[in-house]
Amino acid sequence: MPYIGTQPNDVKKNTGLYTPSEILQLTKDGSWGGSLELIAEQTISSGSTMAFTSIKESVYDVHLLQAKNCVSGSANTSISVRLSNDGGSSYEAGTSYQIALQYGTTGGTFGEVKSTGTSYMEFLSDSANENRSGYMYLYNLGNSSKFSFSTYQQMMQGVMTFGGSGYTTADTINAIQVLTTNTNAWTGTVSLYGVKQIWVT
């Protein structure tokens, strides 16, 4: 049985020692730390952008984007993320973001990409118009006193990529755009989750 210590905002009275049955019940109720709440899911069949404009930024410190079966209409079309502080009326672009990533191929080629000023958060890169899937964690979106950061990992045929991005302006982020920055069309499904902390009820 895990011992995590007494927490100030426990939703179940305890001494810090949870039984397996209590953990299962708290997970089922969505009150166990690390539980996911599906906020929204979208599927795109044409066009270049999708937007999540209700992200519960006042509830969650951590969000998760999960993308699957994403294919762009032409090669060398990356699927990226931009953030909004006005509910999706506009999205931060210009040189608002910093990125760093590493990649590796089954052929033994490895490398890195980095920038201190780009117009997007890197998510699903592409070089040969392949089916891609991946996930991205986003941190501090609803905290107006902190920068917003992301970490991500993706896989496509023969290539893996992982890295992170930062939006280096302290701001309240309340909408997320998933897009191809070259405006090429793409298809796929993206789900947005909130990651619950132990004190979220």
Short mmCIF file of C-alpha atoms in Angstrom, two decimals:
data_model
loop_
_atom_site.label_atom_id
_atom_site.label_comp_id
_atom_site.label_asym_id
_atom_site.label_seq_id
_atom_site.Cartn_x
_atom_site.Cartn_y
_atom_site.Cartn_z
CA MET A 1 0.00 0.00 0.00
CA PRO A 2 1.46 3.42 -0.95
CA TYR A 3 2.19 5.94 1.77
CA ILE A 4 2.08 9.53 0.50
CA GLY A 5 1.73 11.46 3.73
CA THR A 6 -1.21 13.49 4.94
CA GLN A 7 -2.35 16.06 2.37
CA PRO A 8 -4.05 19.33 3.32
CA ASN A 9 -6.83 18.96 0.76
CA ASP A 10 -7.53 15.24 0.82
CA VAL A 11 -10.94 14.39 -0.59
CA LYS A 12 -11.00 11.24 1.54
CA LYS A 13 -10.09 11.30 5.23
CA ASN A 14 -7.01 9.13 5.81
CA THR A 15 -3.66 8.97 7.54
CA GLY A 16 -1.71 9.07 4.27
CA LEU A 17 -2.01 5.31 3.77
CA TYR A 18 -4.33 4.25 0.93
CA THR A 19 -5.54 0.72 0.31
CA PRO A 20 -5.75 -0.58 -3.27
CA SER A 21 -9.55 -0.42 -3.12
CA GLU A 22 -9.43 3.23 -2.00
CA ILE A 23 -7.03 4.06 -4.84
CA LEU A 24 -9.35 2.39 -7.37
CA GLN A 25 -12.34 4.29 -6.04
CA LEU A 26 -10.52 7.64 -6.00
CA THR A 27 -9.32 6.99 -9.57
CA LYS A 28 -12.87 6.11 -10.64
CA ASP A 29 -14.13 9.31 -9.00
CA GLY A 30 -11.41 11.31 -10.78
CA SER A 31 -9.87 12.49 -7.50
CA TRP A 32 -6.63 10.50 -7.54
CA GLY A 33 -3.57 12.47 -8.64
CA GLY A 34 -2.68 11.78 -12.27
CA SER A 35 -6.26 11.03 -13.32
CA LEU A 36 -7.20 12.44 -16.71
CA GLU A 37 -10.36 14.32 -17.60
CA LEU A 38 -11.21 14.46 -21.29
CA ILE A 39 -11.96 18.12 -21.92
CA ALA A 40 -12.54 17.90 -25.68
CA GLU A 41 -11.73 15.81 -28.74
CA GLN A 42 -11.69 16.95 -32.34
CA THR A 43 -11.21 15.25 -35.68
CA ILE A 44 -10.13 17.23 -38.73
CA SER A 45 -10.75 15.92 -42.24
CA SER A 46 -9.79 19.03 -44.20
CA GLY A 47 -8.34 22.45 -43.50
CA SER A 48 -5.18 23.45 -41.66
CA THR A 49 -6.26 24.39 -38.12
CA MET A 50 -8.30 23.20 -35.17
CA ALA A 51 -8.86 25.15 -31.94
CA PHE A 52 -9.64 24.25 -28.34
CA THR A 53 -11.26 27.35 -26.85
CA SER A 54 -12.53 25.91 -23.57
CA ILE A 55 -9.55 24.33 -21.82
CA LYS A 56 -10.38 24.67 -18.09
CA GLU A 57 -7.16 26.59 -17.48
CA SER A 58 -8.38 27.70 -14.05
CA VAL A 59 -8.76 24.05 -12.97
CA TYR A 60 -5.65 22.34 -14.34
CA ASP A 61 -1.96 23.18 -14.00
CA VAL A 62 -1.10 20.49 -16.54
CA HIS A 63 -2.83 19.65 -19.83
CA LEU A 64 -2.25 16.77 -22.21
CA LEU A 65 -2.72 16.81 -25.98
CA GLN A 66 -2.90 13.37 -27.58
CA ALA A 67 -2.78 13.14 -31.38
CA LYS A 68 -3.34 10.04 -33.46
CA ASN A 69 -3.44 9.09 -37.13
CA CYS A 70 -2.34 12.54 -38.28
CA VAL A 71 -1.47 12.85 -41.97
CA SER A 72 -0.76 16.05 -43.88
CA GLY A 73 -1.70 16.72 -47.46
CA SER A 74 1.92 17.09 -48.56
CA ALA A 75 5.37 16.21 -47.31
CA ASN A 76 7.45 18.47 -45.04
CA THR A 77 4.33 19.71 -43.27
CA SER A 78 4.70 19.87 -39.49
CA ILE A 79 1.70 20.02 -37.16
CA SER A 80 2.37 22.61 -34.48
CA VAL A 81 0.72 24.39 -31.54
CA ARG A 82 0.03 28.06 -30.82
CA LEU A 83 -1.42 29.60 -27.66
CA SER A 84 -4.01 32.31 -27.08
CA ASN A 85 -4.65 34.72 -24.20
CA ASP A 86 -7.98 36.02 -25.56
CA GLY A 87 -10.10 32.88 -25.85
CA GLY A 88 -8.98 32.07 -29.38
CA SER A 89 -9.70 35.41 -31.06
CA SER A 90 -6.00 35.48 -31.93
CA TYR A 91 -2.98 33.26 -31.37
CA GLU A 92 0.56 34.21 -30.41
CA ALA A 93 2.90 33.92 -33.40
CA GLY A 94 5.88 36.03 -34.53
CA THR A 95 8.90 34.94 -32.48
CA SER A 96 6.95 34.18 -29.31
CA TYR A 97 8.30 30.66 -28.67
CA GLN A 98 11.53 28.84 -27.98
CA ILE A 99 11.97 25.21 -29.07
CA ALA A 100 14.51 22.41 -28.73
CA LEU A 101 14.14 18.85 -30.00
CA GLN A 102 16.12 15.75 -30.81
CA TYR A 103 15.36 13.08 -33.39
CA GLY A 104 16.62 9.65 -34.31
CA THR A 105 16.01 7.26 -37.18
CA THR A 106 16.17 3.49 -37.54
CA GLY A 107 18.94 4.12 -40.04
CA GLY A 108 21.17 5.46 -37.27
CA THR A 109 20.88 9.18 -38.03
CA PHE A 110 20.48 11.53 -35.04
CA GLY A 111 20.26 15.28 -34.76
CA GLU A 112 18.72 18.27 -33.07
CA VAL A 113 16.74 21.39 -33.90
CA LYS A 114 16.60 24.49 -31.71
CA SER A 115 15.46 28.09 -31.87
CA THR A 116 15.17 31.00 -29.45
CA GLY A 117 12.48 32.71 -31.50
CA THR A 118 9.90 30.89 -33.59
CA SER A 119 6.18 31.21 -34.28
CA TYR A 120 4.95 27.90 -32.83
CA MET A 121 5.47 25.06 -30.37
CA GLU A 122 6.83 22.00 -32.17
CA PHE A 123 4.54 18.94 -32.01
CA LEU A 124 4.40 16.52 -34.97
CA SER A 125 7.18 16.97 -37.50
CA ASP A 126 7.17 15.37 -40.94
CA SER A 127 9.43 14.82 -43.92
CA ALA A 128 7.66 12.21 -46.04
CA ASN A 129 3.90 12.70 -45.54
CA GLU A 130 3.59 9.80 -43.10
CA ASN A 131 1.01 8.84 -40.49
CA ARG A 132 2.06 10.31 -37.14
CA SER A 133 0.96 10.02 -33.54
CA GLY A 134 2.23 11.65 -30.39
CA TYR A 135 1.49 13.49 -27.18
CA MET A 136 2.30 16.84 -25.62
CA TYR A 137 2.13 17.97 -22.00
CA LEU A 138 1.49 21.69 -21.44
CA TYR A 139 2.29 23.39 -18.13
CA ASN A 140 1.13 26.58 -16.36
CA LEU A 141 -1.38 27.65 -19.00
CA GLY A 142 -3.74 29.27 -16.50
CA ASN A 143 -1.06 30.89 -14.35
CA SER A 144 -0.61 34.56 -15.27
CA SER A 145 2.65 34.80 -13.31
CA LYS A 146 4.47 31.94 -15.05
CA PHE A 147 5.75 31.10 -18.53
CA SER A 148 3.94 28.29 -20.39
CA PHE A 149 5.98 25.24 -21.33
CA SER A 150 5.47 22.01 -23.24
CA THR A 151 7.20 18.65 -23.59
CA TYR A 152 6.31 16.20 -26.34
CA GLN A 153 7.12 12.91 -27.99
CA GLN A 154 6.10 11.58 -31.41
CA MET A 155 6.63 8.51 -33.55
CA MET A 156 6.25 7.88 -37.24
CA GLN A 157 7.65 5.17 -39.48
CA GLY A 158 11.35 4.87 -38.73
CA VAL A 159 11.67 8.18 -36.86
CA MET A 160 11.21 9.24 -33.24
CA THR A 161 11.28 12.82 -31.97
CA PHE A 162 11.13 14.35 -28.50
CA GLY A 163 11.61 17.84 -27.17
CA GLY A 164 10.06 20.87 -25.58
CA SER A 165 8.95 24.44 -26.17
CA GLY A 166 8.40 27.55 -24.12
CA TYR A 167 6.18 30.59 -24.45
CA THR A 168 8.32 33.08 -22.58
CA THR A 169 5.67 35.61 -21.63
CA ALA A 170 3.90 35.28 -18.29
CA ASP A 171 0.27 35.18 -19.33
CA THR A 172 -3.06 33.44 -18.79
CA ILE A 173 -3.47 31.04 -21.71
CA ASN A 174 -7.10 30.08 -22.38
CA ALA A 175 -7.12 28.54 -25.87
CA ILE A 176 -4.93 26.19 -27.90
CA GLN A 177 -4.59 26.01 -31.67
CA VAL A 178 -3.26 22.93 -33.50
CA LEU A 179 -2.19 23.78 -37.02
CA THR A 180 0.11 23.38 -39.98
CA THR A 181 2.19 26.54 -40.11
CA ASN A 182 2.47 26.33 -43.91
CA THR A 183 -1.39 26.15 -44.11
CA ASN A 184 -1.38 22.75 -45.85
CA ALA A 185 -4.40 20.57 -45.07
CA TRP A 186 -4.17 17.64 -42.67
CA THR A 187 -6.33 14.93 -41.15
CA GLY A 188 -6.30 13.35 -37.71
CA THR A 189 -7.76 13.29 -34.21
CA VAL A 190 -6.53 15.34 -31.26
CA SER A 191 -7.77 14.95 -27.69
CA LEU A 192 -7.27 17.49 -24.89
CA TYR A 193 -7.12 16.27 -21.29
CA GLY A 194 -6.73 17.91 -17.92
CA VAL A 195 -4.28 16.16 -15.58
CA LYS A 196 -5.66 16.09 -12.05
CA GLN A 197 -3.51 16.78 -9.02
CA ILE A 198 -4.28 15.07 -5.73
CA TRP A 199 -6.12 18.16 -4.45
CA VAL A 200 -8.41 18.69 -7.46
CA THR A 201 -12.00 17.62 -6.83
#
